PDB file of C-alpha atoms in Angstrom:
ATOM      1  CA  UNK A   1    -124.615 -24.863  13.033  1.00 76.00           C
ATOM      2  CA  UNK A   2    -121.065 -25.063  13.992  1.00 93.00           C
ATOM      3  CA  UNK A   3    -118.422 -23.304  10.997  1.00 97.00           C
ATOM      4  CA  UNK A   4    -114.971 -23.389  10.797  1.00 97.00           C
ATOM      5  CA  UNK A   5    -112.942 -21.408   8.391  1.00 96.00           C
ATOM      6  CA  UNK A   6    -110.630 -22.044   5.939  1.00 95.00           C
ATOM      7  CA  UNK A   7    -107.627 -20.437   6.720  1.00 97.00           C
ATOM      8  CA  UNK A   8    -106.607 -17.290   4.059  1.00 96.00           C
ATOM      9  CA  UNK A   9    -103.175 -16.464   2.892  1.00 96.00           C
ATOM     10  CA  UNK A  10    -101.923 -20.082   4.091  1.00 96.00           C
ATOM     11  CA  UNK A  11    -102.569 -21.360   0.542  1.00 94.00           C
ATOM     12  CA  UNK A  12    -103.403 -20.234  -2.844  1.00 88.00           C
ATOM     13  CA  UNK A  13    -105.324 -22.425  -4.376  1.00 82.00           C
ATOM     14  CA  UNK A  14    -105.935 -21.632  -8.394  1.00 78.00           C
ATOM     15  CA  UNK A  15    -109.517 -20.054  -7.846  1.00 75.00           C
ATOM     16  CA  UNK A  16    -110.264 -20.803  -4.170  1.00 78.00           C
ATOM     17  CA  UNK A  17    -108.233 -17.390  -3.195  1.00 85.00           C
ATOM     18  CA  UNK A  18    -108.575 -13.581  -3.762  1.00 91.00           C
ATOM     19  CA  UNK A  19    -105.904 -10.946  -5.074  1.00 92.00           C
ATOM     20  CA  UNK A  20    -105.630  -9.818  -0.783  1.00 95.00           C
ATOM     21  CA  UNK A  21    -104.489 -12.426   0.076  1.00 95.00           C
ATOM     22  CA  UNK A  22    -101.154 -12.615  -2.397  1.00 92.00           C
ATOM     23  CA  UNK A  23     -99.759  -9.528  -0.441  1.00 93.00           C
ATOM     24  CA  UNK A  24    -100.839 -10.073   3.370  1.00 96.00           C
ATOM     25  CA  UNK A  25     -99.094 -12.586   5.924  1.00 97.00           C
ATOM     26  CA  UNK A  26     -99.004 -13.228   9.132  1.00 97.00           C
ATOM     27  CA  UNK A  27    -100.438  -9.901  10.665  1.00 98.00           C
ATOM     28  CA  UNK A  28    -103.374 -10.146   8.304  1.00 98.00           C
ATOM     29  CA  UNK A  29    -103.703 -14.042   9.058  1.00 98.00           C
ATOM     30  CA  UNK A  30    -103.602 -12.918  12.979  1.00 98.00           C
ATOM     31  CA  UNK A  31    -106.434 -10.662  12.406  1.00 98.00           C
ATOM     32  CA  UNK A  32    -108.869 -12.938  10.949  1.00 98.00           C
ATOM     33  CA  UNK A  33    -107.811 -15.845  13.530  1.00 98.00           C
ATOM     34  CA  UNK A  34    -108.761 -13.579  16.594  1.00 98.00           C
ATOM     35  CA  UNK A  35    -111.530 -12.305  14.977  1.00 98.00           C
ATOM     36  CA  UNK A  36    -112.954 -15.811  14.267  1.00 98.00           C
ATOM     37  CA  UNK A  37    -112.352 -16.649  17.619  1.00 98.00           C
ATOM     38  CA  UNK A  38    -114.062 -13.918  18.935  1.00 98.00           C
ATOM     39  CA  UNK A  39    -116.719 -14.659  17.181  1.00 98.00           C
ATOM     40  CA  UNK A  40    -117.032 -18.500  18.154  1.00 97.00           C
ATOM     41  CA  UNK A  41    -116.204 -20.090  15.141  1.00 98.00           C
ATOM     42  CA  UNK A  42    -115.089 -23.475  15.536  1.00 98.00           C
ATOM     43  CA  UNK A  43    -111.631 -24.538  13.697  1.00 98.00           C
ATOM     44  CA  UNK A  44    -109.486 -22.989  11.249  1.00 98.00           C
ATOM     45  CA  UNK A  45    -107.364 -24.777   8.820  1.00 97.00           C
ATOM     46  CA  UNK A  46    -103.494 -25.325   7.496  1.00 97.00           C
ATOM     47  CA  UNK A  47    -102.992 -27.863   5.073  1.00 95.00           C
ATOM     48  CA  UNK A  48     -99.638 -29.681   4.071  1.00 95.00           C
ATOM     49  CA  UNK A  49     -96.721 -29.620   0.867  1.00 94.00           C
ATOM     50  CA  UNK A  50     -93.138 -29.556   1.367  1.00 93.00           C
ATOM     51  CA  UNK A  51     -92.821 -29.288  -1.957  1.00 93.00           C
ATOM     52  CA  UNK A  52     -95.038 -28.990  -5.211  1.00 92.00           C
ATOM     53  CA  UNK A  53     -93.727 -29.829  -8.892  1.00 90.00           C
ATOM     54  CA  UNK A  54     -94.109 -26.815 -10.440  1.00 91.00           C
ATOM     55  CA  UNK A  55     -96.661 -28.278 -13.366  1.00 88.00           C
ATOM     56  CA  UNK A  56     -98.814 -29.554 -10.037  1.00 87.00           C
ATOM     57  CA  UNK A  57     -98.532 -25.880  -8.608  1.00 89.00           C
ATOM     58  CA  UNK A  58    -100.513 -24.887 -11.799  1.00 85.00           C
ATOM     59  CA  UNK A  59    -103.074 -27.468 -10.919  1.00 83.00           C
ATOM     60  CA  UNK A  60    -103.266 -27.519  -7.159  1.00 83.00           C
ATOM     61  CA  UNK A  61    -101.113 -24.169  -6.191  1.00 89.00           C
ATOM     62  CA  UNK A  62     -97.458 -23.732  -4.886  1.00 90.00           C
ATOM     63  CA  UNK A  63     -98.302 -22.066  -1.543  1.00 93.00           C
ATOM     64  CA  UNK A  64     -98.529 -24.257   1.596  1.00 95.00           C
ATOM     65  CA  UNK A  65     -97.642 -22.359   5.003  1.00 97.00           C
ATOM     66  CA  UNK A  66     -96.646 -25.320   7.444  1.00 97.00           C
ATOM     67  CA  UNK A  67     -99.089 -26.168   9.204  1.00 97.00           C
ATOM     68  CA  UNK A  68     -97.213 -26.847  12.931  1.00 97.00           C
ATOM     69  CA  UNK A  69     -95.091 -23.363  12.027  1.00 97.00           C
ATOM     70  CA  UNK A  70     -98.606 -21.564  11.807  1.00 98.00           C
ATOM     71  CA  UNK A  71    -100.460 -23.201  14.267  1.00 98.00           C
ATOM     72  CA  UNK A  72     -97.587 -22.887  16.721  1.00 98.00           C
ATOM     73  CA  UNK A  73     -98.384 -18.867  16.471  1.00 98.00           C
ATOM     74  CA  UNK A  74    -102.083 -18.591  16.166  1.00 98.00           C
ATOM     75  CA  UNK A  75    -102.045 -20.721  19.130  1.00 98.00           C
ATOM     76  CA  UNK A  76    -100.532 -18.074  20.978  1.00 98.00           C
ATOM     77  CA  UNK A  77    -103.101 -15.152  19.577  1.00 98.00           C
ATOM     78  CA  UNK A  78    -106.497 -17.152  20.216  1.00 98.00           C
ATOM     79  CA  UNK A  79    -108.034 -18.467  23.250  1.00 98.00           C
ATOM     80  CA  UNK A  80    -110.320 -20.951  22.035  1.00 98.00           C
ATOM     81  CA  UNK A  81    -110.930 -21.333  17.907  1.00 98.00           C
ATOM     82  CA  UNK A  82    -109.634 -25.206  17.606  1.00 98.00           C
ATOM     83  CA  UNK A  83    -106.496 -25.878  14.836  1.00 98.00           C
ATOM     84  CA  UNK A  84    -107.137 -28.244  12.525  1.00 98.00           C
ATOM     85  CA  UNK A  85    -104.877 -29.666   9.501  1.00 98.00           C
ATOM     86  CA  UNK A  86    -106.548 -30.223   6.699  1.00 94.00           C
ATOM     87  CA  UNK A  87    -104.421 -32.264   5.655  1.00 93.00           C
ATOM     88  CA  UNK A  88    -101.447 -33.411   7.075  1.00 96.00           C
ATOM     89  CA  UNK A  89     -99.900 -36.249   4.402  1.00 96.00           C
ATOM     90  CA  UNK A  90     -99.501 -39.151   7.049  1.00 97.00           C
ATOM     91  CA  UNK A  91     -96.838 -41.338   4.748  1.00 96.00           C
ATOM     92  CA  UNK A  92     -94.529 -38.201   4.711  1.00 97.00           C
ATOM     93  CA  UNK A  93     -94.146 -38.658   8.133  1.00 97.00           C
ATOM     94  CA  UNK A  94     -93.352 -41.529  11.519  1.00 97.00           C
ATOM     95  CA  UNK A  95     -96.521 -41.541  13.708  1.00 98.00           C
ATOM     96  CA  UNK A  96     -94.096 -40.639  16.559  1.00 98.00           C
ATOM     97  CA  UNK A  97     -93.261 -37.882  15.003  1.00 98.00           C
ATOM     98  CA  UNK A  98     -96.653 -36.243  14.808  1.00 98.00           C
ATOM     99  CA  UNK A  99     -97.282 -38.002  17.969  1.00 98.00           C
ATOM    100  CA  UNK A 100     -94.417 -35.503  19.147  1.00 98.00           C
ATOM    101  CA  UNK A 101     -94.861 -32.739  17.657  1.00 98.00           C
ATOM    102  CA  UNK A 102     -98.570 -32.140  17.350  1.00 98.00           C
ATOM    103  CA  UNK A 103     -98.296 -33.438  20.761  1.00 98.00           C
ATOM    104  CA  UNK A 104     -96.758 -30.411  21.322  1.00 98.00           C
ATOM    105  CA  UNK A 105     -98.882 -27.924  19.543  1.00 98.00           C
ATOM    106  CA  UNK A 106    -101.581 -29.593  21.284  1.00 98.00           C
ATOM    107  CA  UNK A 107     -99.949 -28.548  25.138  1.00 98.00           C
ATOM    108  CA  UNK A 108     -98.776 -24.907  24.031  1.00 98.00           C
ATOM    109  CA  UNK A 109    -102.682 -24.695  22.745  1.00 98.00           C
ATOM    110  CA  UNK A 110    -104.242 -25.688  25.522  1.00 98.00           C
ATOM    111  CA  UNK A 111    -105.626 -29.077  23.906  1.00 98.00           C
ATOM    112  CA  UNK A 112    -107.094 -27.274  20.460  1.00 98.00           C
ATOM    113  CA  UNK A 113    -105.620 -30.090  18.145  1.00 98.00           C
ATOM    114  CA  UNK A 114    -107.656 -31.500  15.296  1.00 98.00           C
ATOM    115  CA  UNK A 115    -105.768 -33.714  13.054  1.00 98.00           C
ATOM    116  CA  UNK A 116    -106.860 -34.090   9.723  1.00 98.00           C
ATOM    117  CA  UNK A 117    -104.680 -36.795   8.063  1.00 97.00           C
ATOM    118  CA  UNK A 118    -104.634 -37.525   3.862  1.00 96.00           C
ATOM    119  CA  UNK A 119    -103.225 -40.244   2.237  1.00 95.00           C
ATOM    120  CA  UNK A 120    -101.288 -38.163  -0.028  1.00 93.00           C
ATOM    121  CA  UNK A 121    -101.208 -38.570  -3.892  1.00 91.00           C
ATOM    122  CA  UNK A 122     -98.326 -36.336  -5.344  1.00 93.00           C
ATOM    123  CA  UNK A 123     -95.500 -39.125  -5.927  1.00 94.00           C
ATOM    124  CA  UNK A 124     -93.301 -36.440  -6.814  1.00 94.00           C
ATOM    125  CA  UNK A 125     -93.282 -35.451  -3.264  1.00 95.00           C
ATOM    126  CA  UNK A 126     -93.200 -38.915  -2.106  1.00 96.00           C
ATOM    127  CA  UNK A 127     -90.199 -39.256  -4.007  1.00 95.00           C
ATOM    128  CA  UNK A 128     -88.548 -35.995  -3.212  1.00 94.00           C
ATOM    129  CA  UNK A 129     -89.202 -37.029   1.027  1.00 95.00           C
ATOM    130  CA  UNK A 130     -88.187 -40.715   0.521  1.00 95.00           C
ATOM    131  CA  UNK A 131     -91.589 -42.094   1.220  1.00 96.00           C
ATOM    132  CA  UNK A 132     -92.666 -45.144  -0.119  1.00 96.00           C
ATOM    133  CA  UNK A 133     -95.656 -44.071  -2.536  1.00 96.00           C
ATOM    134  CA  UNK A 134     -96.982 -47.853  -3.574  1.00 96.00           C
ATOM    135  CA  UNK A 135     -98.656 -48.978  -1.069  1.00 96.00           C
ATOM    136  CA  UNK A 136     -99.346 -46.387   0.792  1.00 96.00           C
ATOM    137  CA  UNK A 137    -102.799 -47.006   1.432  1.00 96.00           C
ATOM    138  CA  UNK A 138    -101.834 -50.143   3.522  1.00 96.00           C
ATOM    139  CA  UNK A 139     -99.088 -47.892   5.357  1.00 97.00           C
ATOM    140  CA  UNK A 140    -101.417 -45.327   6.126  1.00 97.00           C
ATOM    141  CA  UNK A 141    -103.911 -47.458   8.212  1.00 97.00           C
ATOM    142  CA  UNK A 142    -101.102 -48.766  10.068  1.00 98.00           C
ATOM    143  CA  UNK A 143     -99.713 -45.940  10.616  1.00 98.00           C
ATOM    144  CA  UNK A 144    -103.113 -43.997  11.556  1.00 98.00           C
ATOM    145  CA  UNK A 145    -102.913 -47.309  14.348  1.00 98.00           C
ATOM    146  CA  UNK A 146     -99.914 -46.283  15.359  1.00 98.00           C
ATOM    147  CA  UNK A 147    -100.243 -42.775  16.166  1.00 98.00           C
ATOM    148  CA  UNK A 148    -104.020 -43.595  17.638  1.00 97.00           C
ATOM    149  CA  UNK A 149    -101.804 -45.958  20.402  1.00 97.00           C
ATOM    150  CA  UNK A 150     -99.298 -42.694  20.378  1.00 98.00           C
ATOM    151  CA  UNK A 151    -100.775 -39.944  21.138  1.00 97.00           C
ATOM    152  CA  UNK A 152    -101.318 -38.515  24.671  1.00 96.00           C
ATOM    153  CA  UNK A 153     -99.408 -41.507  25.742  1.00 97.00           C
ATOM    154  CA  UNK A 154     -95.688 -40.697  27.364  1.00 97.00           C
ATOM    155  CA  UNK A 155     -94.688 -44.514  26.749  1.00 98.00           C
ATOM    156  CA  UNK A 156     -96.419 -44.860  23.935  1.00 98.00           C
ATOM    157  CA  UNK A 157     -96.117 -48.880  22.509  1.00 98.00           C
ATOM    158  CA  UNK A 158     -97.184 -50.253  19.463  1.00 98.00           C
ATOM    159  CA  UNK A 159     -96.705 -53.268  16.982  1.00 98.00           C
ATOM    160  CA  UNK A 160     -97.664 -53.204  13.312  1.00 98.00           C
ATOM    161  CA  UNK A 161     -97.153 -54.357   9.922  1.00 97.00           C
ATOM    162  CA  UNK A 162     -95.427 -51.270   8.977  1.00 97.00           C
ATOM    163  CA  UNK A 163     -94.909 -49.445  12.561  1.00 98.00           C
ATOM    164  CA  UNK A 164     -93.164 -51.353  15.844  1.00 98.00           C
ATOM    165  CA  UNK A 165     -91.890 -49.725  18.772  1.00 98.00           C
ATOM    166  CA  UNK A 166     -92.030 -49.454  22.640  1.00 97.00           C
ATOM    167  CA  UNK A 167     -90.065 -48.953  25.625  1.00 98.00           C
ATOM    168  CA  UNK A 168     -89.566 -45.164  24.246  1.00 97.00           C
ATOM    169  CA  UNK A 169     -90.713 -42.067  26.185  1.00 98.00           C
ATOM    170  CA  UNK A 170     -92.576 -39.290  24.441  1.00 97.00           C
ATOM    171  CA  UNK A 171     -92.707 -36.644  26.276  1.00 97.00           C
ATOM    172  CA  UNK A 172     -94.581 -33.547  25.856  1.00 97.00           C
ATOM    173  CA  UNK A 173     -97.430 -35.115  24.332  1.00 97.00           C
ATOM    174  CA  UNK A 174    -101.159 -34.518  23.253  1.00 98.00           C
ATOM    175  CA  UNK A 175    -103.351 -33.241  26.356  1.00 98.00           C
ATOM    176  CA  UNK A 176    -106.453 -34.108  25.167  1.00 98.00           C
ATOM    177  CA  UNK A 177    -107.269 -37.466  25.740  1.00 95.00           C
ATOM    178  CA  UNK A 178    -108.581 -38.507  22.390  1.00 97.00           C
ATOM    179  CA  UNK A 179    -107.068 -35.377  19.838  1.00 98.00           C
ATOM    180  CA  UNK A 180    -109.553 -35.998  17.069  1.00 98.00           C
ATOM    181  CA  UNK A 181    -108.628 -37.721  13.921  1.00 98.00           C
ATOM    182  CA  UNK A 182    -110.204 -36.779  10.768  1.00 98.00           C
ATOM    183  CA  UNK A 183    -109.929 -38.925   7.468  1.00 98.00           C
ATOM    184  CA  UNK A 184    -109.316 -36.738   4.063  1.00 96.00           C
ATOM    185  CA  UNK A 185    -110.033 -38.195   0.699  1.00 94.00           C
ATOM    186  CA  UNK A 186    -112.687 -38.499  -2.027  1.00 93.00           C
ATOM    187  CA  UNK A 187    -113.706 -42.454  -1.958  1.00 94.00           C
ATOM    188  CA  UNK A 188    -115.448 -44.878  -0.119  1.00 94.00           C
ATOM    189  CA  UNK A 189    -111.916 -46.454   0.592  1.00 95.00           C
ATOM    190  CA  UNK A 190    -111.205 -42.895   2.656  1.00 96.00           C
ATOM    191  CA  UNK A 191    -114.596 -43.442   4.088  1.00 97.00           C
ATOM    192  CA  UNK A 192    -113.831 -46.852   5.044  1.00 96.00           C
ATOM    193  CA  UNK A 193    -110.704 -45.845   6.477  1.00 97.00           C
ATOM    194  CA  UNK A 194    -112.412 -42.936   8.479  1.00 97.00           C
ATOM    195  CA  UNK A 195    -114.933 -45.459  10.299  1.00 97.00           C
ATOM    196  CA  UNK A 196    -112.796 -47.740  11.337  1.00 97.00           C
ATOM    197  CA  UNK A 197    -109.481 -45.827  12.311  1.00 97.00           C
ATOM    198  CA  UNK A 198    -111.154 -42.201  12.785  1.00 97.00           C
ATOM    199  CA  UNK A 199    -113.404 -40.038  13.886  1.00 98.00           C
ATOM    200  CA  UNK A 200    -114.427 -37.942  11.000  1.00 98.00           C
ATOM    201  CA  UNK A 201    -114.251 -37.874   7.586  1.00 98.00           C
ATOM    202  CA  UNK A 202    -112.865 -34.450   5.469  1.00 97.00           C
ATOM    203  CA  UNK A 203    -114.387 -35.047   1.889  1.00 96.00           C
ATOM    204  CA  UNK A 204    -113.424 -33.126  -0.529  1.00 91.00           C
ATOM    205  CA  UNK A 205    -114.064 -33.002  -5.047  1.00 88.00           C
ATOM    206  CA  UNK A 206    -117.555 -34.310  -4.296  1.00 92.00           C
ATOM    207  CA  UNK A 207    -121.055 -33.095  -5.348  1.00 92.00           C
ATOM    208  CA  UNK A 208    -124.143 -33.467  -2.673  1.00 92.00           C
ATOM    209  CA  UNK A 209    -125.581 -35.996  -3.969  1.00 93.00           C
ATOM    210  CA  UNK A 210    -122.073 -38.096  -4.667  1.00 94.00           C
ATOM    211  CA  UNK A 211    -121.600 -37.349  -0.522  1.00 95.00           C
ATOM    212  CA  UNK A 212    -125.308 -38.297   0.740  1.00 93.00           C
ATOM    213  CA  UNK A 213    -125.081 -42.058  -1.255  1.00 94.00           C
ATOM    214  CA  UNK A 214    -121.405 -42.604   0.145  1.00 95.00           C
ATOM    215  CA  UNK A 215    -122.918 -41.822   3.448  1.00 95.00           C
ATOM    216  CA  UNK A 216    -125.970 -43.608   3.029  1.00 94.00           C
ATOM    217  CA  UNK A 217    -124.094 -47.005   2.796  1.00 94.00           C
ATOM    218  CA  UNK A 218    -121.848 -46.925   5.847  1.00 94.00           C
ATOM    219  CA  UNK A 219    -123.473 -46.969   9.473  1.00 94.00           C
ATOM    220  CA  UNK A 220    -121.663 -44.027  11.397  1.00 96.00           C
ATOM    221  CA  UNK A 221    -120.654 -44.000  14.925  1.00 96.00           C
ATOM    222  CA  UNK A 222    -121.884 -42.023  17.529  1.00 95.00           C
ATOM    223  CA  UNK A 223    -120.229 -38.949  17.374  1.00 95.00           C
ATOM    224  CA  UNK A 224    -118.619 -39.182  14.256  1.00 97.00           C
ATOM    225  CA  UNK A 225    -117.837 -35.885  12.351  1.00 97.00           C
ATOM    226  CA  UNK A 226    -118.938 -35.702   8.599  1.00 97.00           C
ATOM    227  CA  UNK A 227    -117.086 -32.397   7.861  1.00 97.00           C
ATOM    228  CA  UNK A 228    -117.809 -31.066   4.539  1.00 96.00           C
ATOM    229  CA  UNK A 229    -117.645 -27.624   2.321  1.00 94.00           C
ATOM    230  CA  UNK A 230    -120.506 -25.376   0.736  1.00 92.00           C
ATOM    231  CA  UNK A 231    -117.951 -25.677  -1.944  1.00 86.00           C
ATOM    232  CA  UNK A 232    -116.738 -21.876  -3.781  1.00 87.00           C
ATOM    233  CA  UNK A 233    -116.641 -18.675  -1.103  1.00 94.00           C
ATOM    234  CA  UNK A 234    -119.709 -17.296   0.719  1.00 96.00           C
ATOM    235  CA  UNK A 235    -120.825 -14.116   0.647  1.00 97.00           C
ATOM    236  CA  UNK A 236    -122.932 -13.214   3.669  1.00 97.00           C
ATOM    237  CA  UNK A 237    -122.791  -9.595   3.472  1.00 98.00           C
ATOM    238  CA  UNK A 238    -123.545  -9.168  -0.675  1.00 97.00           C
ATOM    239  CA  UNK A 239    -125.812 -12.621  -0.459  1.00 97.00           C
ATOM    240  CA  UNK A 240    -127.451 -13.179   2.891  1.00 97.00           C
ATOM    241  CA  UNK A 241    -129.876 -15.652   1.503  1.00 96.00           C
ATOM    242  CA  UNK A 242    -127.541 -17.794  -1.307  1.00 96.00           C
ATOM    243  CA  UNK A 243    -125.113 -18.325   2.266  1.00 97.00           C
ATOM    244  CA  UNK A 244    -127.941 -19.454   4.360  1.00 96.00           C
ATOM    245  CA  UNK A 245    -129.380 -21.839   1.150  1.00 95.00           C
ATOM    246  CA  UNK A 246    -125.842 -23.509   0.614  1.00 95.00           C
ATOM    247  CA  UNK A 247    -125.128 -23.585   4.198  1.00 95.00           C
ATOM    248  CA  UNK A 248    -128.638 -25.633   4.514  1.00 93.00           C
ATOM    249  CA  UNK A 249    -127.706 -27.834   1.688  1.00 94.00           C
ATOM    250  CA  UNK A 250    -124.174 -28.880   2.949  1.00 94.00           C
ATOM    251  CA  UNK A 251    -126.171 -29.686   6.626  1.00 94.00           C
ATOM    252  CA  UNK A 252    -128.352 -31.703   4.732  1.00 93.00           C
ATOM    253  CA  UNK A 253    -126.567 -33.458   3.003  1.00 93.00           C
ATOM    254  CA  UNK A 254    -125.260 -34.734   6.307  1.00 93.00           C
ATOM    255  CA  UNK A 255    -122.040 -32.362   7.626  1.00 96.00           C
ATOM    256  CA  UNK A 256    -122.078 -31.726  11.054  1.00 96.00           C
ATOM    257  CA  UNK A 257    -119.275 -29.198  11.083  1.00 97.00           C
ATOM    258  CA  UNK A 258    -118.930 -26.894   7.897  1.00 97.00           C
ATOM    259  CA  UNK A 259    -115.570 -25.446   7.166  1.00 96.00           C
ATOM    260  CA  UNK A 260    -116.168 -22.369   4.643  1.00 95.00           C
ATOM    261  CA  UNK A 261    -113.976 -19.793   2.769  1.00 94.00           C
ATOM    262  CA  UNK A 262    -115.915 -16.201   2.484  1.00 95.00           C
ATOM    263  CA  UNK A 263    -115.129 -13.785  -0.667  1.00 96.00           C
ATOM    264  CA  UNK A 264    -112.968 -10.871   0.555  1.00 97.00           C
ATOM    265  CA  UNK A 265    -111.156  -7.809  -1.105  1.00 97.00           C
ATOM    266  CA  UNK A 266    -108.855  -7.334   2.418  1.00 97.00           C
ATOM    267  CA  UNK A 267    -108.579  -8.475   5.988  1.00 97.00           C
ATOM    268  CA  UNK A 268    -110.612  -6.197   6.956  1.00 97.00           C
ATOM    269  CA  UNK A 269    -113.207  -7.193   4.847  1.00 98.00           C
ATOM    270  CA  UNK A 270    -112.760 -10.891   5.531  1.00 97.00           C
ATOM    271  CA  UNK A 271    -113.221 -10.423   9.451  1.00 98.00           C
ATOM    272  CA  UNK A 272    -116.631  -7.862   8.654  1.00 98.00           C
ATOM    273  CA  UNK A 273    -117.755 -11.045   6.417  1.00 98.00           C
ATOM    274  CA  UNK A 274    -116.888 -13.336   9.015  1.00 98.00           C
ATOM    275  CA  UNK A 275    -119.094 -11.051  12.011  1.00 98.00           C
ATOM    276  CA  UNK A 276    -122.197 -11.657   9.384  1.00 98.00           C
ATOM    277  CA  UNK A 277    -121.238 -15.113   8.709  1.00 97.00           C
ATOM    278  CA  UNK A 278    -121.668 -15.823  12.592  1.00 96.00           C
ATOM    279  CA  UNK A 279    -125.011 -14.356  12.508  1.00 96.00           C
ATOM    280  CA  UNK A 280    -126.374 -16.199   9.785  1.00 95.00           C
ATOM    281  CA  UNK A 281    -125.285 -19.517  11.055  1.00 92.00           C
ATOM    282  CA  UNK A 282    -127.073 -18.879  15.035  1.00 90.00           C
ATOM    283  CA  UNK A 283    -130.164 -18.308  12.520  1.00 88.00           C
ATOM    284  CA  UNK A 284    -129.794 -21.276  10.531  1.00 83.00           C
ATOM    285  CA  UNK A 285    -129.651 -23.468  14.117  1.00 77.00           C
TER     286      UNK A 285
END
C-alpha cells in the first residue's frame, strides 16, 4: 500500500492538527519531509488560501503555507518523496501561470510534481483575487484543458471558451511528460470532472460508503488514482491494529494511494510514528 502524508505545520485545520505543530516551522517541517522520504512514503501535501475571512478561519482554519514557497524548499531537502497540492484553487489562477511556475518546481525537483487542482468555493477569496466566482465550474474545465495542452510544452497553444493563446514560449517548464492531475471535490460533478480532464480524483467530506457508490457508477481509466483519507490521525505506535483496520477500509473502499495525518506531541514524535507507519503499510500489501 502506497501512503502519502499530510503535510504538518503547513495548515491548521480546527481539529485535524496538534498543539506541536502551532510552535514549529520550517526546521520541524524539514525533519518530517526527509524522514518520510527516507522511509519511502509516497507524496506529501500543501494546500492553497491567499486569504481566509476570518469567520471562515473559524470553520476551515487561517493557516495556509504556499504551497510553490514550500515545495520550492522541501524540494531541495528530499530526493525522492513526490509534492503534491492538495489543492491548488485553479480559478485563482491563468493555466500559464501554473503551467510556469509549477513548471518550475517540477525542474528544480527533479520531475516530483503532483497537481491537485479544486474548484474553489470561498467567494470571499474569489472576490478579494478578482476571480470570477459564478461560473466557475465551466471555467475550471477549460482551464484544467488549458494547462493539460500547457504543461511540459515550451510553445504551449491552446483555444478555449474561457482560455486562448499561442505563439508564446514557456520556458522552464514541467519535465515530466504527463505531471499528474488530480481532481479535488466532494460530488459526482468533481468526479465527472476528474475522468474526463484528470487523472485522479482527491475526495474529501465523504463517508465509505458515500465514496464506494460514487465510484461504483463511473467506469475508471486505466491507471486512474482514487486518492482518499482514513479520515482523523493514525496512531501506529499507541494502535497498531485500529491503523492497519482503517488503512484496510480506505483500500477497500477503492483508494489506491492513501494520504494520512498521524497523532503527534513533537517532530520527533511524528517522524518515530511515521518509521511504524511504514511498517504497517509493507504488512498490509
Amino acid at each position: 500500500m502506497q501512503l502519502g502524508i499530510v503535510s504538518p505545520i503547513v495548515t491548521a485545520n480546527p481539529g485535524a492538527h496538534a498543539p506541536w505543530e502551532e510552535k514549529a516551522g520550517i526546521a520541524e517541517l524539514v525533519r518530517v519531509a526527509q524522514a518520510a522520504d527516507r522511509l519511502g512514503f509516497h507524496h506529501l501535501t500543501c494546500s492553497e488560501h491567499v486569504a481566509v475571512p476570518t469567520e471562515a478561519a473559524d470553520q476551515r482554519g487561517g493557516t495556509y503555507w504556499d504551497p510553490l514557497a514550500t515545495f520550492g524548499h522541501l524540494a531541495a531537502v528530499t530526493e525522492r518523496v513526490r509534492l503534491m497540492t492538495q489543492v491548488l484553487v485553479i480559478g485563482y489562477h491563468h493555466p500559464l501561470a501554473i503551467a510556469k511556475r509549477y513548471g518550475t518546481l517540477d525542474l528544480v525537483s527533479g520531475g516530483r510534481l503532483m497537481l491537485g487542482i479544486g474548484v474553489g468555493s470561498l467567494e470571499e477569496e474569489f472576490a478579494l483575487l478578482g476571480a470570477p466566482f459564478a461560473g466557475r465550474g465551466e471555467r475550471a474545465d477549460d482551464a484544467l484543458r488549458a494547462l493539460r495542452a500547457s504543461l511540459g510544452r515550451r510553445e504551449p497553444s491552446y483555444h478555449g471558451s474561457h482560455y486562448d493563446f499561442d505563439g508564446l514560449v514557456v520556458e522552464p517548464h514541467a519535465v515530466q511528460d504527463r505531471v499528474p492531475l488530480l481532481i479535488g471535490g466532494r460530488t459526482a460533478r468533481s468526479l465527472r470532472r476528474a475522468v474526463e480532464l484528470g487523472d485522479g480524483w482527491v475526495p474529501f467530506g465523504l463517508g465509505l460508503d458515500e465514496l464506494r457508490t460514487l465510484l461504483a457508477a463511473r467506469d475508471l481509466p486505466a491507471g486512474f488514482e482514487v486518492i482518499l483519507s482514513p479520515g482523523r490521525m493514525v496512531d501506529p505506535i499507541g494502535d497498531p491494529s485500529g491503523t492497519t483496520t482503517r488503512l484496510a477500509r480506505v483500500r477497500a473502499a477503492g483508494a489506491t494511494l492513501v494520504t494520512t495525518a498521524v497523532e503527534a506531541t513533537s517532530a520527533d514524535h511524528y517522524c518515530d510514528q511515521l518509521e511504524a507507519l511504514a511498517v504497517l503499510a509493507k504488512e498490509i500489501s
